[in-house]
C-alpha angles and dihedrals in degrees: 000000000000091000091053091048091049092050091049092050092046092051091048091050092049092048093050091047090054092050092048093051093050090063092060120091116252119268116273114272112208095170095115092046092048092049090053091047093051091049096051110023123062116241135190090285088064095050120111121245094210112128093238092053092046090051091052091048091050094047093048094046090051091050092049094047092047092057104089092185091072123093124245090257091054091049088053098047118134115258114192120177121192120172091338094309115120126213118194117195140167139062124314131182100239148001087257091060091046090053093043093053091050089050091051089050091051091051092052100038100036114200095355121119118274118199106198107200094158114138125212112229122205 
């Protein structure tokens, strides 16, 4: 008798869990956005392995991580260095962060080109 009651309760719980989950919206699908981003923005696969470019990448990443005023998104921005040119990409919290990251890149890279593709999220 107890076993039958347990099975009935378990089946009822499973059924109500299925019904509850069907009312929730589907998980976000960023596939199209990610495909566009991979097509237009450089990523780590595009970065140079030259020692000078790796040094610039390391110096800039350290400068970004040392700045506690930046958001988590800003700390995690993409930094791609190719022949001394820096591309910054990804979401940031404000225009001020976007500007600050570009300034950090200019300090590290000097007169080299900086392509600021950072996007402010609201």
